[in-house]
Amino acid sequence: MKNKKKLLLIIIPIIVILIVSIVLLALYMTTDLFKSNETLFWKYFSQTKEIENIFYNNNLDKQNEFKSNNSYTSSGTMSLKIEKGEDSLKQLNIETNARHDKNTNRTYADAILKNGDIDLFNISYINSGDIYAIKCDEVFQNYVGFENIELSNIASNYGIENFPNTINLKQFINSLKMNDEELQHISEIYLPLIMENIPKERYIKQEQNLQINEQTYNTEMYSVEISSEELRQIIIRCLYKLKTDTQTLISISNKCSNFGLGIEYTDTADLSIKIDEIINEVQNNDIINNVSIILNVFDNNVLRAEIKMDSVFNIIFENTENLDTLSIDISQDITKLNRISTNEIIDENSSNEIIDLNQAEVTEETEKQNMTRIILTKGKNDNLVNNNIKFIPNANKEEYIELDINMSDTQNDYANNSYMLTINTTVDNTETVTLSYDTETSRVDQVEEILELTGNNTALVNNYDSQTFNIFMQNWINIFNSKLKEKLSILGFNIL
């Protein structure tokens, strides 16, 4: 009996310890209760990879799949408006039509410049098999284009090397994306190198109220500041690691070669040489700006992320339920700002004169004037996805270029899109150029027959020597430009 009691006295504490250990492990795995600020920071920082989604419209793939699986017709209206001041307005309108035959896999499209109900100018396009061609009846009676085969040989005749044999835009775009395996590999190889060079006490966690889109969030803020020297060491160590990281080098090489337009460093040996050059540059030049990263977390999701280097750039990403925003400020004169930040002013005309540093003070307003700003937003509303890109050359001026895209889901065999490009300039007085385009696409059982293109009815670059085709295309372009200017002048657009 005594032995049993002794055994129980030994077993019970062990069981208790095991239970407590399991509970603590479960808490650690499922909550942030016992995790260090460093661990939590990088856990949430990994969520910022979602930033790539802001460049992507989810309905694009749905519409492409819809178009590839069905015969369809599409119609659209394009409008160009030029406003200068309050009293000057010019406008032209273009109608577009398109159709695709699923059975023959041919696509036809045309664009017609209108003067009221009168057709002024027409250009059409056909994709038939591997042939892509355009036609303008007032220039040439046949289609003009190329066959998407053996393009590398054709390009070499025009002095272009390293051109691909065929062009596949979808494959090209997909090849530039980083897949989950590549991202996982990079994280496993390079994140430890970054963490080793940042002191653990540099990671800070605190509560912060954050207001986004007129809504206040009680967030947990995780931040770290990386000194200029730490940043330099991180860059150097990562570059040395990259030289021996065959998997990533091959991935970079493949992506470079997919450009196929004479881009260098498509071989890992060339990349290694380039990496050595970059390492040498970083080692021989000081980085004088600190980098800070701030993450605001709400409900275990990064609501706002900010990465900034003083007087160089500031990147802010906000991720809410129906609206994502990415704002990028980049200095227009990094060298000048860096020199000022070191409190050293170099006068090339005098080596002895003491210069008043107060005259070189960089104020917040000065920095704003020297910043180029790019703002990207992505919003969701019912079945519509909106992407907006705004480029502001100088953050302190009203000039900007803005592209707004709305794409619908494919519901009831129907989709509609709208695009608007706005260019606002203030050279003499405010001038606004607005190009808008609205389209509607519907599935149909049958479309009007689309011409099959061949070498007999189409002038293909593939079939001619470079000198002959160059002369032909130069004449084609000259006649086209002359005819287009003539039609535009009727609408009040006088182009030199």
Short mmCIF file of C-alpha atoms in Angstrom, two decimals:
data_model
loop_
_atom_site.label_atom_id
_atom_site.label_comp_id
_atom_site.label_asym_id
_atom_site.label_seq_id
_atom_site.Cartn_x
_atom_site.Cartn_y
_atom_site.Cartn_z
CA MET A 1 0.00 0.00 0.00
CA LYS A 2 2.80 2.35 0.91
CA ASN A 3 4.50 1.60 -2.40
CA LYS A 4 1.29 2.43 -4.29
CA LYS A 5 1.02 5.72 -2.44
CA LYS A 6 4.62 6.54 -3.28
CA LEU A 7 3.96 5.67 -6.92
CA LEU A 8 0.92 7.92 -6.98
CA LEU A 9 2.91 10.73 -5.45
CA ILE A 10 5.36 10.41 -8.35
CA ILE A 11 2.83 9.84 -11.16
CA ILE A 12 0.33 12.57 -10.24
CA PRO A 13 2.83 15.47 -10.43
CA ILE A 14 4.12 14.13 -13.74
CA ILE A 15 0.56 13.97 -15.14
CA VAL A 16 -0.13 17.47 -13.88
CA ILE A 17 3.06 18.77 -15.48
CA LEU A 18 2.17 17.05 -18.76
CA ILE A 19 -1.34 18.51 -18.73
CA VAL A 20 -0.04 22.00 -17.93
CA SER A 21 2.61 21.63 -20.65
CA ILE A 22 0.01 20.57 -23.21
CA VAL A 23 -2.24 23.49 -22.25
CA LEU A 24 0.65 25.94 -22.44
CA LEU A 25 1.72 24.51 -25.80
CA ALA A 26 -1.84 24.81 -27.09
CA LEU A 27 -2.01 28.39 -25.86
CA TYR A 28 1.30 29.17 -27.52
CA MET A 29 0.24 27.63 -30.80
CA THR A 30 -3.24 29.17 -30.88
CA THR A 31 -2.73 32.50 -29.11
CA ASP A 32 -0.11 35.22 -28.83
CA LEU A 33 0.00 34.97 -25.04
CA PHE A 34 3.59 33.75 -24.59
CA LYS A 35 5.17 34.78 -27.87
CA SER A 36 7.93 37.38 -27.90
CA ASN A 37 7.52 40.75 -29.57
CA GLU A 38 10.04 39.61 -32.18
CA THR A 39 8.09 36.41 -32.98
CA LEU A 40 4.78 38.28 -33.15
CA PHE A 41 6.24 41.02 -35.34
CA TRP A 42 7.44 38.59 -38.01
CA LYS A 43 4.29 36.50 -37.71
CA TYR A 44 2.17 39.51 -38.66
CA PHE A 45 4.73 40.90 -41.09
CA SER A 46 4.29 37.73 -43.16
CA GLN A 47 0.68 38.84 -43.80
CA THR A 48 1.91 41.83 -45.77
CA LYS A 49 2.50 39.54 -48.76
CA GLU A 50 -1.23 40.10 -49.37
CA ILE A 51 -0.19 43.49 -50.68
CA GLU A 52 0.25 41.92 -54.14
CA ASN A 53 -3.53 41.45 -54.37
CA ILE A 54 -4.03 45.20 -54.66
CA PHE A 55 -2.56 45.05 -58.19
CA TYR A 56 -5.00 42.36 -59.23
CA ASN A 57 -8.68 42.48 -60.22
CA ASN A 58 -10.36 39.24 -59.12
CA ASN A 59 -12.96 39.47 -61.88
CA LEU A 60 -10.35 39.54 -64.66
CA ASP A 61 -9.75 35.77 -64.58
CA LYS A 62 -13.48 35.11 -64.40
CA GLN A 63 -14.11 37.19 -67.50
CA ASN A 64 -11.18 35.62 -69.38
CA GLU A 65 -12.47 32.15 -68.58
CA PHE A 66 -15.98 33.19 -69.63
CA LYS A 67 -14.65 34.49 -72.97
CA SER A 68 -12.49 31.44 -73.67
CA ASN A 69 -15.38 29.02 -73.04
CA ASN A 70 -18.12 30.83 -74.97
CA SER A 71 -18.98 32.59 -78.18
CA TYR A 72 -19.71 36.22 -77.31
CA THR A 73 -20.34 39.70 -78.64
CA SER A 74 -19.14 42.91 -77.08
CA SER A 75 -19.92 46.57 -77.69
CA GLY A 76 -18.40 49.68 -76.23
CA THR A 77 -18.21 53.46 -76.35
CA MET A 78 -15.02 55.48 -75.94
CA SER A 79 -14.94 59.20 -75.28
CA LEU A 80 -11.98 61.60 -75.28
CA LYS A 81 -12.51 65.01 -73.67
CA ILE A 82 -9.98 67.82 -73.47
CA GLU A 83 -10.90 70.71 -71.16
CA LYS A 84 -8.76 73.82 -70.79
CA GLY A 85 -10.00 76.45 -68.42
CA GLU A 86 -13.77 76.91 -68.14
CA ASP A 87 -14.71 77.72 -71.73
CA SER A 88 -12.69 75.30 -73.88
CA LEU A 89 -13.97 71.76 -74.46
CA LYS A 90 -13.14 69.30 -77.25
CA GLN A 91 -14.61 65.83 -77.52
CA LEU A 92 -14.46 62.85 -79.85
CA ASN A 93 -16.33 59.56 -79.66
CA ILE A 94 -15.41 56.06 -80.81
CA GLU A 95 -17.65 53.02 -81.02
CA THR A 96 -16.18 49.53 -80.63
CA ASN A 97 -17.56 46.12 -81.48
CA ALA A 98 -16.11 42.66 -80.97
CA ARG A 99 -17.14 39.05 -81.40
CA HIS A 100 -15.57 35.68 -80.71
CA ASP A 101 -16.45 32.35 -82.29
CA LYS A 102 -15.76 29.48 -79.90
CA ASN A 103 -16.00 26.91 -82.71
CA THR A 104 -13.28 28.46 -84.89
CA ASN A 105 -11.49 30.23 -82.00
CA ARG A 106 -11.37 33.42 -84.07
CA THR A 107 -11.85 36.92 -82.69
CA TYR A 108 -12.83 40.10 -84.52
CA ALA A 109 -12.88 43.68 -83.21
CA ASP A 110 -13.23 47.12 -84.72
CA ALA A 111 -13.12 50.77 -83.65
CA ILE A 112 -15.05 53.49 -85.50
CA LEU A 113 -14.38 57.22 -85.09
CA LYS A 114 -17.77 58.98 -85.12
CA ASN A 115 -19.02 62.43 -86.06
CA GLY A 116 -22.52 62.25 -84.69
CA ASP A 117 -24.07 59.35 -86.59
CA ILE A 118 -21.49 59.49 -89.38
CA ASP A 119 -18.60 56.99 -89.50
CA LEU A 120 -15.38 58.93 -90.10
CA PHE A 121 -12.61 56.39 -89.70
CA ASN A 122 -12.46 52.62 -89.14
CA ILE A 123 -9.78 50.17 -88.06
CA SER A 124 -10.33 46.45 -87.44
CA TYR A 125 -8.46 43.53 -85.87
CA ILE A 126 -8.62 39.75 -86.30
CA ASN A 127 -6.97 36.91 -84.43
CA SER A 128 -7.21 33.77 -86.54
CA GLY A 129 -5.19 30.82 -85.27
CA ASP A 130 -1.62 32.07 -84.76
CA ILE A 131 -2.16 35.14 -86.94
CA TYR A 132 -2.76 38.58 -85.40
CA ALA A 133 -3.48 41.43 -87.81
CA ILE A 134 -5.08 44.85 -88.26
CA LYS A 135 -6.72 46.54 -91.26
CA CYS A 136 -7.62 50.08 -92.26
CA ASP A 137 -9.53 50.23 -95.55
CA GLU A 138 -8.38 53.79 -96.31
CA VAL A 139 -4.73 52.70 -96.08
CA PHE A 140 -4.48 49.15 -97.49
CA GLN A 141 -7.07 46.68 -98.73
CA ASN A 142 -5.70 43.70 -96.77
CA TYR A 143 -4.89 42.87 -93.17
CA VAL A 144 -1.33 43.48 -91.93
CA GLY A 145 0.21 41.52 -89.06
CA PHE A 146 2.35 38.60 -87.93
CA GLU A 147 2.15 34.86 -87.33
CA ASN A 148 3.07 33.92 -83.78
CA ILE A 149 5.71 31.33 -84.75
CA GLU A 150 9.51 31.44 -85.16
CA LEU A 151 9.58 35.05 -83.96
CA SER A 152 13.18 34.80 -82.73
CA ASN A 153 14.40 34.36 -86.33
CA ILE A 154 12.31 37.29 -87.53
CA ALA A 155 13.48 39.52 -84.66
CA SER A 156 17.14 38.74 -85.37
CA ASN A 157 16.63 40.02 -88.94
CA TYR A 158 15.63 43.34 -87.38
CA GLY A 159 18.65 43.38 -85.03
CA ILE A 160 16.74 42.20 -81.96
CA GLU A 161 18.37 39.34 -80.06
CA ASN A 162 17.06 37.03 -77.31
CA PHE A 163 13.47 37.36 -78.55
CA PRO A 164 11.13 34.43 -77.75
CA ASN A 165 9.91 32.10 -80.50
CA THR A 166 6.29 32.84 -79.59
CA ILE A 167 4.49 35.44 -77.48
CA ASN A 168 2.16 34.16 -74.78
CA LEU A 169 1.09 37.05 -72.56
CA LYS A 170 -0.79 34.89 -70.06
CA GLN A 171 2.15 32.55 -69.62
CA PHE A 172 4.53 35.51 -69.42
CA ILE A 173 2.52 37.22 -66.65
CA ASN A 174 2.16 33.99 -64.68
CA SER A 175 5.89 33.31 -64.94
CA LEU A 176 6.71 36.61 -63.24
CA LYS A 177 4.63 35.76 -60.18
CA MET A 178 6.26 34.11 -57.19
CA ASN A 179 4.55 30.89 -56.17
CA ASP A 180 4.08 29.68 -52.58
CA GLU A 181 7.07 27.36 -52.80
CA GLU A 182 9.37 30.22 -53.84
CA LEU A 183 8.02 32.48 -51.10
CA GLN A 184 8.45 29.74 -48.50
CA HIS A 185 12.05 29.12 -49.61
CA ILE A 186 12.93 32.83 -49.45
CA SER A 187 11.36 33.12 -46.00
CA GLU A 188 13.28 30.14 -44.64
CA ILE A 189 16.63 31.25 -46.08
CA TYR A 190 16.66 35.01 -45.64
CA LEU A 191 14.40 35.78 -42.66
CA PRO A 192 16.89 34.28 -40.15
CA LEU A 193 19.65 36.46 -41.64
CA ILE A 194 17.50 39.54 -41.13
CA MET A 195 16.50 38.60 -37.57
CA GLU A 196 20.09 37.88 -36.52
CA ASN A 197 21.07 41.47 -37.28
CA ILE A 198 18.27 43.15 -35.33
CA PRO A 199 18.54 43.25 -31.50
CA LYS A 200 15.52 41.62 -29.84
CA GLU A 201 14.96 44.61 -27.56
CA ARG A 202 14.36 46.75 -30.65
CA TYR A 203 10.93 45.16 -31.13
CA ILE A 204 8.15 47.13 -29.42
CA LYS A 205 4.53 46.24 -28.76
CA GLN A 206 1.88 48.68 -27.54
CA GLU A 207 -1.78 49.58 -27.99
CA GLN A 208 -2.78 52.29 -30.44
CA ASN A 209 -6.11 53.71 -31.61
CA LEU A 210 -6.10 53.97 -35.39
CA GLN A 211 -8.62 55.76 -37.60
CA ILE A 212 -9.16 54.52 -41.17
CA ASN A 213 -12.02 55.66 -43.40
CA GLU A 214 -13.70 57.47 -40.48
CA GLN A 215 -13.72 54.29 -38.37
CA THR A 216 -11.62 53.91 -35.21
CA TYR A 217 -9.86 50.64 -34.42
CA ASN A 218 -8.21 49.67 -31.12
CA THR A 219 -5.09 47.99 -32.48
CA GLU A 220 -1.95 46.31 -31.22
CA MET A 221 1.03 48.09 -32.71
CA TYR A 222 4.24 46.17 -33.39
CA SER A 223 7.25 48.20 -34.49
CA VAL A 224 10.98 47.89 -35.07
CA GLU A 225 13.64 50.37 -36.13
CA ILE A 226 16.62 49.14 -38.10
CA SER A 227 19.71 51.31 -37.97
CA SER A 228 21.56 52.25 -41.15
CA GLU A 229 24.53 50.02 -40.26
CA GLU A 230 22.27 47.09 -39.40
CA LEU A 231 20.50 47.57 -42.72
CA ARG A 232 23.82 47.58 -44.56
CA GLN A 233 24.90 44.34 -42.90
CA ILE A 234 21.54 42.72 -43.66
CA ILE A 235 21.84 43.62 -47.34
CA ILE A 236 25.43 42.35 -47.58
CA ARG A 237 24.70 39.06 -45.80
CA CYS A 238 21.59 38.41 -47.89
CA LEU A 239 23.51 39.13 -51.11
CA TYR A 240 26.31 36.75 -50.13
CA LYS A 241 23.70 34.11 -49.36
CA LEU A 242 21.98 34.75 -52.70
CA LYS A 243 25.22 33.96 -54.55
CA THR A 244 25.06 30.37 -53.23
CA ASP A 245 21.26 30.08 -53.32
CA THR A 246 20.92 28.11 -56.55
CA GLN A 247 17.15 27.74 -56.30
CA THR A 248 16.49 31.48 -56.10
CA LEU A 249 19.14 32.29 -58.72
CA ILE A 250 17.51 29.90 -61.17
CA SER A 251 14.11 31.42 -60.41
CA ILE A 252 15.42 34.95 -61.06
CA SER A 253 17.20 33.79 -64.21
CA ASN A 254 14.03 32.16 -65.55
CA LYS A 255 11.97 35.27 -64.89
CA CYS A 256 14.55 37.45 -66.65
CA SER A 257 14.71 35.14 -69.66
CA ASN A 258 10.90 35.22 -69.91
CA PHE A 259 11.10 38.90 -70.76
CA GLY A 260 12.85 37.82 -73.95
CA LEU A 261 13.70 41.36 -75.01
CA GLY A 262 17.47 41.42 -74.74
CA ILE A 263 17.52 41.71 -70.94
CA GLU A 264 20.83 40.72 -69.38
CA TYR A 265 21.45 38.39 -66.44
CA THR A 266 19.38 35.50 -67.79
CA ASP A 267 22.22 33.18 -66.78
CA THR A 268 23.06 32.43 -63.12
CA ALA A 269 26.74 33.17 -63.76
CA ASP A 270 25.84 36.65 -65.05
CA LEU A 271 23.62 37.16 -62.01
CA SER A 272 26.45 36.17 -59.69
CA ILE A 273 28.73 38.77 -61.28
CA LYS A 274 26.02 41.41 -60.90
CA ILE A 275 25.56 40.46 -57.23
CA ASP A 276 29.30 40.94 -56.63
CA GLU A 277 29.02 44.43 -58.13
CA ILE A 278 26.11 45.30 -55.85
CA ILE A 279 27.94 43.94 -52.77
CA ASN A 280 30.95 46.10 -53.65
CA GLU A 281 28.72 49.18 -53.99
CA VAL A 282 27.04 48.56 -50.61
CA GLN A 283 30.37 47.92 -48.85
CA ASN A 284 31.96 51.09 -50.22
CA ASN A 285 29.02 53.43 -49.60
CA ASP A 286 27.42 54.29 -46.31
CA ILE A 287 23.67 53.97 -45.78
CA ILE A 288 22.81 56.89 -43.54
CA ASN A 289 19.05 56.49 -43.17
CA ASN A 290 17.34 54.28 -40.61
CA VAL A 291 14.38 52.11 -41.61
CA SER A 292 11.33 51.69 -39.42
CA ILE A 293 8.47 49.20 -39.82
CA ILE A 294 5.15 49.63 -38.02
CA LEU A 295 2.33 47.08 -38.03
CA ASN A 296 -1.14 47.77 -36.66
CA VAL A 297 -3.00 44.53 -35.90
CA PHE A 298 -6.75 44.25 -35.38
CA ASP A 299 -8.53 40.94 -34.82
CA ASN A 300 -5.31 39.03 -35.66
CA ASN A 301 -5.04 40.73 -39.07
CA VAL A 302 -2.68 43.47 -40.17
CA LEU A 303 -4.89 46.51 -40.63
CA ARG A 304 -2.09 48.90 -41.51
CA ALA A 305 1.59 48.44 -42.35
CA GLU A 306 4.12 51.23 -42.76
CA ILE A 307 7.71 50.97 -43.96
CA LYS A 308 9.73 54.15 -44.15
CA MET A 309 13.28 55.38 -44.63
CA ASP A 310 13.71 58.97 -43.54
CA SER A 311 13.77 61.43 -46.47
CA VAL A 312 13.89 58.56 -48.98
CA PHE A 313 10.56 56.73 -49.10
CA ASN A 314 7.43 56.00 -47.10
CA ILE A 315 5.12 53.06 -47.92
CA ILE A 316 1.73 52.61 -46.23
CA PHE A 317 -0.60 49.67 -46.81
CA GLU A 318 -4.11 49.64 -45.31
CA ASN A 319 -6.22 46.49 -45.51
CA THR A 320 -9.89 46.78 -44.55
CA GLU A 321 -12.85 44.57 -45.38
CA ASN A 322 -13.91 46.24 -48.62
CA LEU A 323 -11.05 48.62 -49.42
CA ASP A 324 -7.29 48.17 -49.69
CA THR A 325 -4.97 51.15 -50.11
CA LEU A 326 -1.28 51.33 -50.93
CA SER A 327 0.41 54.73 -50.75
CA ILE A 328 4.04 55.20 -51.83
CA ASP A 329 6.03 58.41 -51.38
CA ILE A 330 9.45 58.51 -53.04
CA SER A 331 11.99 61.33 -52.80
CA GLN A 332 12.76 63.04 -56.10
CA ASP A 333 16.27 63.92 -54.91
CA ILE A 334 17.56 61.23 -52.58
CA THR A 335 21.21 62.29 -52.90
CA LYS A 336 20.50 65.85 -51.87
CA LEU A 337 18.37 64.81 -48.92
CA ASN A 338 21.01 62.34 -47.74
CA ARG A 339 23.73 64.99 -47.83
CA ILE A 340 21.62 67.35 -45.78
CA SER A 341 20.77 64.66 -43.28
CA THR A 342 24.50 64.20 -42.51
CA ASN A 343 24.77 67.93 -41.67
CA GLU A 344 27.54 68.24 -44.23
CA ILE A 345 27.33 70.80 -47.01
CA ILE A 346 30.06 70.67 -49.67
CA ASP A 347 31.02 73.94 -51.33
CA GLU A 348 33.08 73.16 -54.42
CA ASN A 349 34.26 76.80 -54.69
CA SER A 350 35.67 77.08 -51.20
CA SER A 351 37.37 74.59 -48.90
CA ASN A 352 37.72 76.92 -45.89
CA GLU A 353 34.53 78.94 -45.64
CA ILE A 354 32.10 77.82 -42.94
CA ILE A 355 28.57 77.44 -44.31
CA ASP A 356 25.47 78.16 -42.27
CA LEU A 357 23.74 74.81 -41.90
CA ASN A 358 20.46 76.51 -40.98
CA GLN A 359 20.13 77.59 -44.61
CA ALA A 360 20.04 73.95 -45.63
CA GLU A 361 17.40 72.91 -43.16
CA VAL A 362 14.91 70.43 -44.60
CA THR A 363 11.43 71.23 -43.37
CA GLU A 364 8.38 68.96 -43.56
CA GLU A 365 6.97 71.16 -46.33
CA THR A 366 10.25 70.91 -48.30
CA GLU A 367 10.18 67.12 -48.07
CA LYS A 368 6.57 67.12 -49.27
CA GLN A 369 7.50 69.21 -52.30
CA ASN A 370 10.25 66.76 -53.20
CA MET A 371 8.06 63.67 -52.95
CA THR A 372 6.52 61.77 -55.84
CA ARG A 373 3.37 59.98 -54.70
CA ILE A 374 1.70 56.84 -56.03
CA ILE A 375 -1.64 55.73 -54.59
CA LEU A 376 -3.28 52.39 -55.42
CA THR A 377 -6.69 51.34 -54.14
CA LYS A 378 -8.81 48.24 -54.59
CA GLY A 379 -12.47 48.20 -53.58
CA LYS A 380 -15.26 45.66 -53.70
CA ASN A 381 -18.94 46.48 -54.14
CA ASP A 382 -21.46 43.70 -54.83
CA ASN A 383 -20.20 42.00 -58.01
CA LEU A 384 -17.89 44.87 -59.01
CA VAL A 385 -14.17 45.14 -58.27
CA ASN A 386 -12.58 48.59 -58.58
CA ASN A 387 -8.87 49.27 -59.12
CA ASN A 388 -7.56 52.82 -59.01
CA ILE A 389 -4.02 54.06 -59.67
CA LYS A 390 -3.07 57.69 -59.10
CA PHE A 391 0.36 59.08 -59.95
CA ILE A 392 1.26 62.50 -58.52
CA PRO A 393 4.65 63.76 -59.79
CA ASN A 394 4.89 66.39 -57.03
CA ALA A 395 2.88 65.91 -53.85
CA ASN A 396 2.57 69.68 -53.41
CA LYS A 397 1.01 70.32 -56.83
CA GLU A 398 -2.33 69.51 -58.44
CA GLU A 399 -0.94 67.67 -61.47
CA TYR A 400 -1.72 63.97 -61.61
CA ILE A 401 -2.46 60.96 -63.80
CA GLU A 402 -5.26 58.65 -62.64
CA LEU A 403 -6.55 55.35 -64.00
CA ASP A 404 -9.84 53.95 -62.70
CA ILE A 405 -11.01 50.42 -63.62
CA ASN A 406 -14.32 48.73 -62.76
CA MET A 407 -14.83 45.09 -63.73
CA SER A 408 -17.95 43.04 -63.01
CA ASP A 409 -18.35 39.37 -62.28
CA THR A 410 -19.84 37.24 -65.09
CA GLN A 411 -23.45 36.85 -64.00
CA ASN A 412 -26.25 35.56 -66.23
CA ASP A 413 -23.78 35.24 -69.15
CA TYR A 414 -23.11 38.97 -69.03
CA ALA A 415 -20.28 41.27 -67.91
CA ASN A 416 -19.67 45.00 -68.05
CA ASN A 417 -16.53 47.06 -67.52
CA SER A 418 -15.64 50.73 -67.34
CA TYR A 419 -12.27 52.43 -67.63
CA MET A 420 -11.32 56.07 -67.11
CA LEU A 421 -7.92 57.71 -67.60
CA THR A 422 -7.57 61.29 -66.36
CA ILE A 423 -4.55 63.52 -66.96
CA ASN A 424 -4.55 66.84 -65.11
CA THR A 425 -1.81 69.36 -65.96
CA THR A 426 -1.17 73.00 -65.05
CA VAL A 427 1.51 74.13 -67.50
CA ASP A 428 -0.18 77.39 -68.49
CA ASN A 429 -3.59 76.96 -66.96
CA THR A 430 -5.38 73.84 -65.83
CA GLU A 431 -5.93 71.31 -68.62
CA THR A 432 -7.75 68.04 -68.06
CA VAL A 433 -7.72 65.16 -70.53
CA THR A 434 -10.26 62.41 -69.84
CA LEU A 435 -10.42 59.14 -71.76
CA SER A 436 -13.35 56.91 -70.77
CA TYR A 437 -14.39 53.51 -72.12
CA ASP A 438 -17.48 51.43 -71.25
CA THR A 439 -18.07 47.91 -72.56
CA GLU A 440 -20.79 45.25 -72.34
CA THR A 441 -20.17 41.59 -73.17
CA SER A 442 -22.79 38.85 -73.60
CA ARG A 443 -22.70 35.15 -74.41
CA VAL A 444 -24.35 34.19 -77.70
CA ASP A 445 -25.03 30.87 -79.41
CA GLN A 446 -23.72 32.00 -82.78
CA VAL A 447 -21.81 34.96 -84.20
CA GLU A 448 -21.36 36.38 -87.68
CA GLU A 449 -18.61 34.50 -89.52
CA ILE A 450 -15.08 35.80 -88.91
CA LEU A 451 -12.60 35.80 -91.79
CA GLU A 452 -9.86 33.17 -91.67
CA LEU A 453 -6.51 34.89 -92.14
CA THR A 454 -3.78 33.33 -94.26
CA GLY A 455 -0.66 34.43 -96.09
CA ASN A 456 -2.85 34.96 -99.17
CA ASN A 457 -5.11 37.65 -97.66
CA THR A 458 -2.76 39.09 -95.02
CA ALA A 459 0.60 40.86 -95.31
CA LEU A 460 2.61 38.93 -92.72
CA VAL A 461 5.99 40.11 -91.51
CA ASN A 462 6.99 36.43 -91.48
CA ASN A 463 6.84 36.24 -95.29
CA TYR A 464 9.08 39.19 -96.25
CA ASP A 465 12.67 40.25 -95.83
CA SER A 466 13.23 43.01 -93.29
CA GLN A 467 14.04 45.76 -95.82
CA THR A 468 10.93 45.16 -97.94
CA PHE A 469 8.58 44.99 -94.97
CA ASN A 470 10.16 48.05 -93.30
CA ILE A 471 9.51 50.16 -96.40
CA PHE A 472 5.95 48.85 -96.65
CA MET A 473 5.18 49.52 -92.96
CA GLN A 474 6.67 53.01 -93.08
CA ASN A 475 4.38 53.85 -96.01
CA TRP A 476 1.43 52.24 -94.21
CA ILE A 477 2.05 54.30 -91.07
CA ASN A 478 2.52 57.55 -93.04
CA ILE A 479 -0.77 57.10 -94.91
CA PHE A 480 -2.55 56.07 -91.70
CA ASN A 481 -1.32 59.17 -89.84
CA SER A 482 -2.28 61.45 -92.72
CA LYS A 483 -5.82 60.01 -92.95
CA LEU A 484 -6.31 60.11 -89.17
CA LYS A 485 -5.20 63.76 -88.93
CA GLU A 486 -7.62 64.62 -91.73
CA LYS A 487 -10.56 63.04 -89.87
CA LEU A 488 -9.59 64.54 -86.52
CA SER A 489 -9.40 68.03 -88.00
CA ILE A 490 -13.09 67.70 -88.91
CA LEU A 491 -13.78 67.31 -85.16
CA GLY A 492 -11.60 70.28 -84.21
CA PHE A 493 -8.51 68.31 -83.21
CA ASN A 494 -5.59 69.80 -85.07
CA ILE A 495 -2.51 67.60 -84.60
CA LEU A 496 0.86 68.63 -86.02
#
